[in-house]
mmCIF file of the C-alpha atoms, coordinates in Angstrom:
data_MODEL
# 
_entry.id   MODEL 
# 
loop_
_atom_site.group_PDB 
_atom_site.id 
_atom_site.type_symbol 
_atom_site.label_atom_id 
_atom_site.label_alt_id 
_atom_site.label_comp_id 
_atom_site.label_asym_id 
_atom_site.label_entity_id 
_atom_site.label_seq_id 
_atom_site.pdbx_PDB_ins_code 
_atom_site.Cartn_x 
_atom_site.Cartn_y 
_atom_site.Cartn_z 
_atom_site.occupancy 
_atom_site.B_iso_or_equiv 
_atom_site.pdbx_formal_charge 
_atom_site.auth_seq_id 
_atom_site.auth_comp_id 
_atom_site.auth_asym_id 
_atom_site.auth_atom_id 
_atom_site.pdbx_PDB_model_num 
ATOM 1   C CA . MET A 1 1   ? 25.969 -72.885  -52.099 1.00 0.00 ? 1   MET A CA 1 
ATOM 2   C CA . ALA A 1 2   ? 25.129 -70.747  -49.154 1.00 0.00 ? 2   ALA A CA 1 
ATOM 3   C CA . PRO A 1 3   ? 27.807 -70.756  -46.280 1.00 0.00 ? 3   PRO A CA 1 
ATOM 4   C CA . PHE A 1 4   ? 25.316 -72.176  -43.724 1.00 0.00 ? 4   PHE A CA 1 
ATOM 5   C CA . LEU A 1 5   ? 24.367 -75.125  -45.988 1.00 0.00 ? 5   LEU A CA 1 
ATOM 6   C CA . ALA A 1 6   ? 28.119 -75.890  -46.791 1.00 0.00 ? 6   ALA A CA 1 
ATOM 7   C CA . ILE A 1 7   ? 28.844 -75.947  -43.139 1.00 0.00 ? 7   ILE A CA 1 
ATOM 8   C CA . SER A 1 8   ? 25.860 -78.119  -42.455 1.00 0.00 ? 8   SER A CA 1 
ATOM 9   C CA . LEU A 1 9   ? 26.957 -80.489  -45.047 1.00 0.00 ? 9   LEU A CA 1 
ATOM 10  C CA . CYS A 1 10  ? 30.378 -80.773  -43.597 1.00 0.00 ? 10  CYS A CA 1 
ATOM 11  C CA . LEU A 1 11  ? 29.123 -81.225  -40.185 1.00 0.00 ? 11  LEU A CA 1 
ATOM 12  C CA . SER A 1 12  ? 26.662 -84.009  -41.196 1.00 0.00 ? 12  SER A CA 1 
ATOM 13  C CA . ILE A 1 13  ? 29.476 -86.138  -42.376 1.00 0.00 ? 13  ILE A CA 1 
ATOM 14  C CA . TRP A 1 14  ? 30.610 -86.984  -38.879 1.00 0.00 ? 14  TRP A CA 1 
ATOM 15  C CA . SER A 1 15  ? 28.765 -88.822  -36.015 1.00 0.00 ? 15  SER A CA 1 
ATOM 16  C CA . THR A 1 16  ? 27.235 -86.985  -33.230 1.00 0.00 ? 16  THR A CA 1 
ATOM 17  C CA . GLU A 1 17  ? 27.158 -90.124  -31.262 1.00 0.00 ? 17  GLU A CA 1 
ATOM 18  C CA . ALA A 1 18  ? 27.938 -89.651  -27.361 1.00 0.00 ? 18  ALA A CA 1 
ATOM 19  C CA . ASN A 1 19  ? 31.124 -91.422  -27.251 1.00 0.00 ? 19  ASN A CA 1 
ATOM 20  C CA . ALA A 1 20  ? 32.497 -90.099  -30.701 1.00 0.00 ? 20  ALA A CA 1 
ATOM 21  C CA . ALA A 1 21  ? 35.045 -87.443  -30.701 1.00 0.00 ? 21  ALA A CA 1 
ATOM 22  C CA . ARG A 1 22  ? 34.801 -84.313  -33.120 1.00 0.00 ? 22  ARG A CA 1 
ATOM 23  C CA . PRO A 1 23  ? 37.070 -84.441  -36.154 1.00 0.00 ? 23  PRO A CA 1 
ATOM 24  C CA . ARG A 1 24  ? 40.621 -83.215  -35.223 1.00 0.00 ? 24  ARG A CA 1 
ATOM 25  C CA . SER A 1 25  ? 39.891 -83.868  -31.764 1.00 0.00 ? 25  SER A CA 1 
ATOM 26  C CA . GLN A 1 26  ? 42.922 -83.412  -29.558 1.00 0.00 ? 26  GLN A CA 1 
ATOM 27  C CA . GLN A 1 27  ? 41.560 -86.084  -27.120 1.00 0.00 ? 27  GLN A CA 1 
ATOM 28  C CA . PRO A 1 28  ? 44.064 -88.909  -26.654 1.00 0.00 ? 28  PRO A CA 1 
ATOM 29  C CA . GLY A 1 29  ? 42.280 -92.260  -27.268 1.00 0.00 ? 29  GLY A CA 1 
ATOM 30  C CA . ALA A 1 30  ? 38.976 -90.995  -28.700 1.00 0.00 ? 30  ALA A CA 1 
ATOM 31  C CA . THR A 1 31  ? 37.012 -92.676  -31.172 1.00 0.00 ? 31  THR A CA 1 
ATOM 32  C CA . ILE A 1 32  ? 36.196 -90.819  -34.412 1.00 0.00 ? 32  ILE A CA 1 
ATOM 33  C CA . VAL A 1 33  ? 33.223 -92.127  -36.293 1.00 0.00 ? 33  VAL A CA 1 
ATOM 34  C CA . ILE A 1 34  ? 32.814 -91.422  -40.033 1.00 0.00 ? 34  ILE A CA 1 
ATOM 35  C CA . ASN A 1 35  ? 29.377 -91.639  -41.469 1.00 0.00 ? 35  ASN A CA 1 
ATOM 36  C CA . GLY A 1 36  ? 30.418 -90.490  -44.980 1.00 0.00 ? 36  GLY A CA 1 
ATOM 37  C CA . ASP A 1 37  ? 33.000 -88.116  -46.358 1.00 0.00 ? 37  ASP A CA 1 
ATOM 38  C CA . PRO A 1 38  ? 32.860 -87.080  -49.990 1.00 0.00 ? 38  PRO A CA 1 
ATOM 39  C CA . VAL A 1 39  ? 36.121 -85.469  -50.711 1.00 0.00 ? 39  VAL A CA 1 
ATOM 40  C CA . GLY A 1 40  ? 39.466 -84.024  -49.478 1.00 0.00 ? 40  GLY A CA 1 
ATOM 41  C CA . SER A 1 41  ? 43.114 -83.050  -50.070 1.00 0.00 ? 41  SER A CA 1 
ATOM 42  C CA . VAL A 1 42  ? 45.525 -85.933  -49.800 1.00 0.00 ? 42  VAL A CA 1 
ATOM 43  C CA . ARG A 1 43  ? 47.950 -83.687  -47.926 1.00 0.00 ? 43  ARG A CA 1 
ATOM 44  C CA . ALA A 1 44  ? 45.494 -82.495  -45.478 1.00 0.00 ? 44  ALA A CA 1 
ATOM 45  C CA . ARG A 1 45  ? 44.238 -86.206  -44.991 1.00 0.00 ? 45  ARG A CA 1 
ATOM 46  C CA . HIS A 1 46  ? 47.878 -87.347  -44.460 1.00 0.00 ? 46  HIS A CA 1 
ATOM 47  C CA . ASP A 1 47  ? 48.398 -84.656  -41.882 1.00 0.00 ? 47  ASP A CA 1 
ATOM 48  C CA . GLU A 1 48  ? 45.045 -85.605  -40.025 1.00 0.00 ? 48  GLU A CA 1 
ATOM 49  C CA . ILE A 1 49  ? 45.794 -89.368  -40.053 1.00 0.00 ? 49  ILE A CA 1 
ATOM 50  C CA . GLU A 1 50  ? 49.156 -88.648  -38.634 1.00 0.00 ? 50  GLU A CA 1 
ATOM 51  C CA . GLU A 1 51  ? 47.542 -86.610  -35.849 1.00 0.00 ? 51  GLU A CA 1 
ATOM 52  C CA . ILE A 1 52  ? 45.004 -89.393  -35.251 1.00 0.00 ? 52  ILE A CA 1 
ATOM 53  C CA . ASN A 1 53  ? 47.808 -92.101  -34.839 1.00 0.00 ? 53  ASN A CA 1 
ATOM 54  C CA . ARG A 1 54  ? 49.978 -89.720  -32.666 1.00 0.00 ? 54  ARG A CA 1 
ATOM 55  C CA . LEU A 1 55  ? 47.043 -89.363  -30.220 1.00 0.00 ? 55  LEU A CA 1 
ATOM 56  C CA . GLY A 1 56  ? 46.265 -93.115  -30.276 1.00 0.00 ? 56  GLY A CA 1 
ATOM 57  C CA . GLN A 1 57  ? 42.652 -92.398  -31.542 1.00 0.00 ? 57  GLN A CA 1 
ATOM 58  C CA . ARG A 1 58  ? 40.374 -95.023  -33.195 1.00 0.00 ? 58  ARG A CA 1 
ATOM 59  C CA . VAL A 1 59  ? 38.587 -94.553  -36.680 1.00 0.00 ? 59  VAL A CA 1 
ATOM 60  C CA . GLU A 1 60  ? 35.396 -96.212  -37.179 1.00 0.00 ? 60  GLU A CA 1 
ATOM 61  C CA . ILE A 1 61  ? 34.108 -95.997  -40.653 1.00 0.00 ? 61  ILE A CA 1 
ATOM 62  C CA . ARG A 1 62  ? 30.445 -96.692  -40.100 1.00 0.00 ? 62  ARG A CA 1 
ATOM 63  C CA . ARG A 1 63  ? 27.999 -96.009  -42.894 1.00 0.00 ? 63  ARG A CA 1 
ATOM 64  C CA . GLY A 1 64  ? 27.601 -93.747  -45.864 1.00 0.00 ? 64  GLY A CA 1 
ATOM 65  C CA . THR A 1 65  ? 29.993 -93.369  -48.627 1.00 0.00 ? 65  THR A CA 1 
ATOM 66  C CA . CYS A 1 66  ? 33.675 -92.770  -47.992 1.00 0.00 ? 66  CYS A CA 1 
ATOM 67  C CA . MET A 1 67  ? 35.060 -91.211  -51.180 1.00 0.00 ? 67  MET A CA 1 
ATOM 68  C CA . SER A 1 68  ? 38.420 -90.081  -52.439 1.00 0.00 ? 68  SER A CA 1 
ATOM 69  C CA . SER A 1 69  ? 40.897 -89.141  -49.563 1.00 0.00 ? 69  SER A CA 1 
ATOM 70  C CA . CYS A 1 70  ? 38.577 -90.567  -47.053 1.00 0.00 ? 70  CYS A CA 1 
ATOM 71  C CA . THR A 1 71  ? 39.772 -93.998  -48.179 1.00 0.00 ? 71  THR A CA 1 
ATOM 72  C CA . MET A 1 72  ? 43.158 -93.066  -46.624 1.00 0.00 ? 72  MET A CA 1 
ATOM 73  C CA . PHE A 1 73  ? 41.798 -93.669  -43.254 1.00 0.00 ? 73  PHE A CA 1 
ATOM 74  C CA . LEU A 1 74  ? 42.185 -97.116  -43.831 1.00 0.00 ? 74  LEU A CA 1 
ATOM 75  C CA . GLY A 1 75  ? 45.729 -96.427  -42.771 1.00 0.00 ? 75  GLY A CA 1 
ATOM 76  C CA . ALA A 1 76  ? 44.938 -95.237  -39.480 1.00 0.00 ? 76  ALA A CA 1 
ATOM 77  C CA . ASP A 1 77  ? 46.668 -97.473  -36.842 1.00 0.00 ? 77  ASP A CA 1 
ATOM 78  C CA . ASN A 1 78  ? 43.291 -98.277  -35.063 1.00 0.00 ? 78  ASN A CA 1 
ATOM 79  C CA . VAL A 1 79  ? 40.618 -98.561  -37.810 1.00 0.00 ? 79  VAL A CA 1 
ATOM 80  C CA . CYS A 1 80  ? 37.441 -100.644 -38.543 1.00 0.00 ? 80  CYS A CA 1 
ATOM 81  C CA . VAL A 1 81  ? 34.809 -100.471 -41.295 1.00 0.00 ? 81  VAL A CA 1 
ATOM 82  C CA . SER A 1 82  ? 31.256 -101.545 -41.292 1.00 0.00 ? 82  SER A CA 1 
ATOM 83  C CA . PRO A 1 83  ? 30.247 -104.026 -43.954 1.00 0.00 ? 83  PRO A CA 1 
ATOM 84  C CA . GLN A 1 84  ? 27.477 -101.701 -45.451 1.00 0.00 ? 84  GLN A CA 1 
ATOM 85  C CA . THR A 1 85  ? 29.796 -98.702  -45.930 1.00 0.00 ? 85  THR A CA 1 
ATOM 86  C CA . SER A 1 86  ? 30.577 -97.820  -49.599 1.00 0.00 ? 86  SER A CA 1 
ATOM 87  C CA . PHE A 1 87  ? 34.114 -96.626  -50.387 1.00 0.00 ? 87  PHE A CA 1 
ATOM 88  C CA . GLY A 1 88  ? 35.201 -94.802  -53.587 1.00 0.00 ? 88  GLY A CA 1 
ATOM 89  C CA . PHE A 1 89  ? 38.754 -95.160  -55.056 1.00 0.00 ? 89  PHE A CA 1 
ATOM 90  C CA . HIS A 1 90  ? 40.256 -93.148  -57.825 1.00 0.00 ? 90  HIS A CA 1 
ATOM 91  C CA . GLY A 1 91  ? 43.818 -92.117  -58.866 1.00 0.00 ? 91  GLY A CA 1 
ATOM 92  C CA . PRO A 1 92  ? 45.182 -88.823  -58.065 1.00 0.00 ? 92  PRO A CA 1 
ATOM 93  C CA . TYR A 1 93  ? 44.626 -85.642  -60.174 1.00 0.00 ? 93  TYR A CA 1 
ATOM 94  C CA . ARG A 1 94  ? 44.918 -81.934  -59.761 1.00 0.00 ? 94  ARG A CA 1 
ATOM 95  C CA . PHE A 1 95  ? 41.692 -79.954  -60.425 1.00 0.00 ? 95  PHE A CA 1 
ATOM 96  C CA . GLY A 1 96  ? 41.870 -78.617  -64.030 1.00 0.00 ? 96  GLY A CA 1 
ATOM 97  C CA . GLU A 1 97  ? 45.342 -79.679  -64.574 1.00 0.00 ? 97  GLU A CA 1 
ATOM 98  C CA . LYS A 1 98  ? 46.769 -83.122  -65.694 1.00 0.00 ? 98  LYS A CA 1 
ATOM 99  C CA . LEU A 1 99  ? 49.648 -84.573  -63.520 1.00 0.00 ? 99  LEU A CA 1 
ATOM 100 C CA . SER A 1 100 ? 52.866 -85.619  -65.178 1.00 0.00 ? 100 SER A CA 1 
ATOM 101 C CA . GLN A 1 101 ? 53.477 -89.378  -65.086 1.00 0.00 ? 101 GLN A CA 1 
ATOM 102 C CA . THR A 1 102 ? 56.122 -88.858  -62.440 1.00 0.00 ? 102 THR A CA 1 
ATOM 103 C CA . GLU A 1 103 ? 53.747 -86.829  -60.238 1.00 0.00 ? 103 GLU A CA 1 
ATOM 104 C CA . PHE A 1 104 ? 50.865 -89.365  -60.893 1.00 0.00 ? 104 PHE A CA 1 
ATOM 105 C CA . ASP A 1 105 ? 53.143 -92.464  -59.865 1.00 0.00 ? 105 ASP A CA 1 
ATOM 106 C CA . GLN A 1 106 ? 54.498 -90.528  -56.806 1.00 0.00 ? 106 GLN A CA 1 
ATOM 107 C CA . TRP A 1 107 ? 50.971 -89.501  -55.519 1.00 0.00 ? 107 TRP A CA 1 
ATOM 108 C CA . SER A 1 108 ? 49.634 -92.927  -56.303 1.00 0.00 ? 108 SER A CA 1 
ATOM 109 C CA . ARG A 1 109 ? 52.267 -94.393  -54.120 1.00 0.00 ? 109 ARG A CA 1 
ATOM 110 C CA . ILE A 1 110 ? 51.573 -91.971  -51.304 1.00 0.00 ? 110 ILE A CA 1 
ATOM 111 C CA . ILE A 1 111 ? 47.843 -92.774  -51.399 1.00 0.00 ? 111 ILE A CA 1 
ATOM 112 C CA . ALA A 1 112 ? 48.379 -96.479  -51.746 1.00 0.00 ? 112 ALA A CA 1 
ATOM 113 C CA . SER A 1 113 ? 50.677 -96.400  -48.565 1.00 0.00 ? 113 SER A CA 1 
ATOM 114 C CA . TYR A 1 114 ? 47.647 -96.103  -46.463 1.00 0.00 ? 114 TYR A CA 1 
ATOM 115 C CA . TYR A 1 115 ? 45.988 -99.145  -47.597 1.00 0.00 ? 115 TYR A CA 1 
ATOM 116 C CA . PRO A 1 116 ? 46.605 -102.783 -46.303 1.00 0.00 ? 116 PRO A CA 1 
ATOM 117 C CA . ALA A 1 117 ? 48.756 -104.857 -48.543 1.00 0.00 ? 117 ALA A CA 1 
ATOM 118 C CA . ALA A 1 118 ? 45.879 -106.486 -50.324 1.00 0.00 ? 118 ALA A CA 1 
ATOM 119 C CA . VAL A 1 119 ? 44.030 -103.126 -51.243 1.00 0.00 ? 119 VAL A CA 1 
ATOM 120 C CA . ARG A 1 120 ? 47.347 -101.400 -51.997 1.00 0.00 ? 120 ARG A CA 1 
ATOM 121 C CA . ASP A 1 121 ? 48.056 -104.056 -54.821 1.00 0.00 ? 121 ASP A CA 1 
ATOM 122 C CA . TRP A 1 122 ? 44.578 -103.781 -56.199 1.00 0.00 ? 122 TRP A CA 1 
ATOM 123 C CA . TYR A 1 123 ? 44.624 -99.938  -56.029 1.00 0.00 ? 123 TYR A CA 1 
ATOM 124 C CA . MET A 1 124 ? 48.039 -99.810  -57.861 1.00 0.00 ? 124 MET A CA 1 
ATOM 125 C CA . THR A 1 125 ? 46.997 -102.231 -60.608 1.00 0.00 ? 125 THR A CA 1 
ATOM 126 C CA . LYS A 1 126 ? 43.506 -100.984 -61.172 1.00 0.00 ? 126 LYS A CA 1 
ATOM 127 C CA . ALA A 1 127 ? 41.762 -98.114  -59.303 1.00 0.00 ? 127 ALA A CA 1 
ATOM 128 C CA . ARG A 1 128 ? 44.396 -95.555  -59.579 1.00 0.00 ? 128 ARG A CA 1 
ATOM 129 C CA . TYR A 1 129 ? 43.805 -95.476  -63.437 1.00 0.00 ? 129 TYR A CA 1 
ATOM 130 C CA . LYS A 1 130 ? 40.332 -94.089  -62.909 1.00 0.00 ? 130 LYS A CA 1 
ATOM 131 C CA . THR A 1 131 ? 40.976 -90.532  -62.107 1.00 0.00 ? 131 THR A CA 1 
ATOM 132 C CA . TYR A 1 132 ? 37.516 -88.655  -62.799 1.00 0.00 ? 132 TYR A CA 1 
ATOM 133 C CA . THR A 1 133 ? 35.346 -91.636  -61.591 1.00 0.00 ? 133 THR A CA 1 
ATOM 134 C CA . ALA A 1 134 ? 35.545 -93.840  -58.738 1.00 0.00 ? 134 ALA A CA 1 
ATOM 135 C CA . THR A 1 135 ? 35.825 -97.596  -58.488 1.00 0.00 ? 135 THR A CA 1 
ATOM 136 C CA . ARG A 1 136 ? 33.580 -98.580  -55.559 1.00 0.00 ? 136 ARG A CA 1 
ATOM 137 C CA . LEU A 1 137 ? 34.094 -101.225 -53.047 1.00 0.00 ? 137 LEU A CA 1 
ATOM 138 C CA . SER A 1 138 ? 31.732 -102.197 -50.071 1.00 0.00 ? 138 SER A CA 1 
ATOM 139 C CA . GLY A 1 139 ? 32.977 -102.482 -46.363 1.00 0.00 ? 139 GLY A CA 1 
ATOM 140 C CA . ALA A 1 140 ? 32.377 -106.194 -46.825 1.00 0.00 ? 140 ALA A CA 1 
ATOM 141 C CA . GLU A 1 141 ? 34.751 -106.430 -49.690 1.00 0.00 ? 141 GLU A CA 1 
ATOM 142 C CA . LEU A 1 142 ? 37.439 -104.451 -47.764 1.00 0.00 ? 142 LEU A CA 1 
ATOM 143 C CA . ILE A 1 143 ? 36.928 -106.715 -44.710 1.00 0.00 ? 143 ILE A CA 1 
ATOM 144 C CA . ARG A 1 144 ? 37.412 -109.925 -46.994 1.00 0.00 ? 144 ARG A CA 1 
ATOM 145 C CA . LEU A 1 145 ? 40.816 -108.082 -48.078 1.00 0.00 ? 145 LEU A CA 1 
ATOM 146 C CA . GLY A 1 146 ? 41.841 -107.783 -44.434 1.00 0.00 ? 146 GLY A CA 1 
ATOM 147 C CA . VAL A 1 147 ? 40.535 -104.621 -43.067 1.00 0.00 ? 147 VAL A CA 1 
ATOM 148 C CA . PRO A 1 148 ? 39.044 -105.079 -39.590 1.00 0.00 ? 148 PRO A CA 1 
ATOM 149 C CA . ARG A 1 149 ? 35.251 -105.271 -39.199 1.00 0.00 ? 149 ARG A CA 1 
ATOM 150 C CA . CYS A 1 150 ? 33.677 -102.697 -36.734 1.00 0.00 ? 150 CYS A CA 1 
ATOM 151 C CA . PRO A 1 151 ? 31.856 -104.390 -33.628 1.00 0.00 ? 151 PRO A CA 1 
# 
C-alpha cells in the first residue's frame, strides 16, 4: 500500500467535525469522535486511553466499525456510543505466534478490564475465544448492556 494511501486511510478514521479534537490531542476536556477504527495494539491503546482519561477528554464512538483494540475505548472515563456503530470483539493474539494459555488469560483480562461489567462478563465467557474472527455487537446492543448512548 502506498504511504499516501495508508496515511489517508488512517486519517479518515477520525472525525473532522469542527468541535472534535484530533487523536492524541493534548487539549484538556476535548471531545474525540471516532467514526471507525479497524485495528491497533492493546498496549498502545491502553496508553492512549490513560492519556484521554488524564486530560478529561470525552470519546464519542459515532459510526462505522470499531474493531479489535478500538473496543477498549469503552473503558474511557467519559464515553458514549451511537446505536448504528458496529463493534468487533476477539481474543488476544500475536501475529504469527500462538499465545501460551497464561499469556492468553492475562491479555484477555487486560482487554476486558476496559469494558463495563456486563460486556466484560460476555467477553470473558464468549468473545475472547475467537481470535482470528470477530464477534460483532451493534452500538444498540452495547447500550442495552449499559454503555452510555451518544446524544
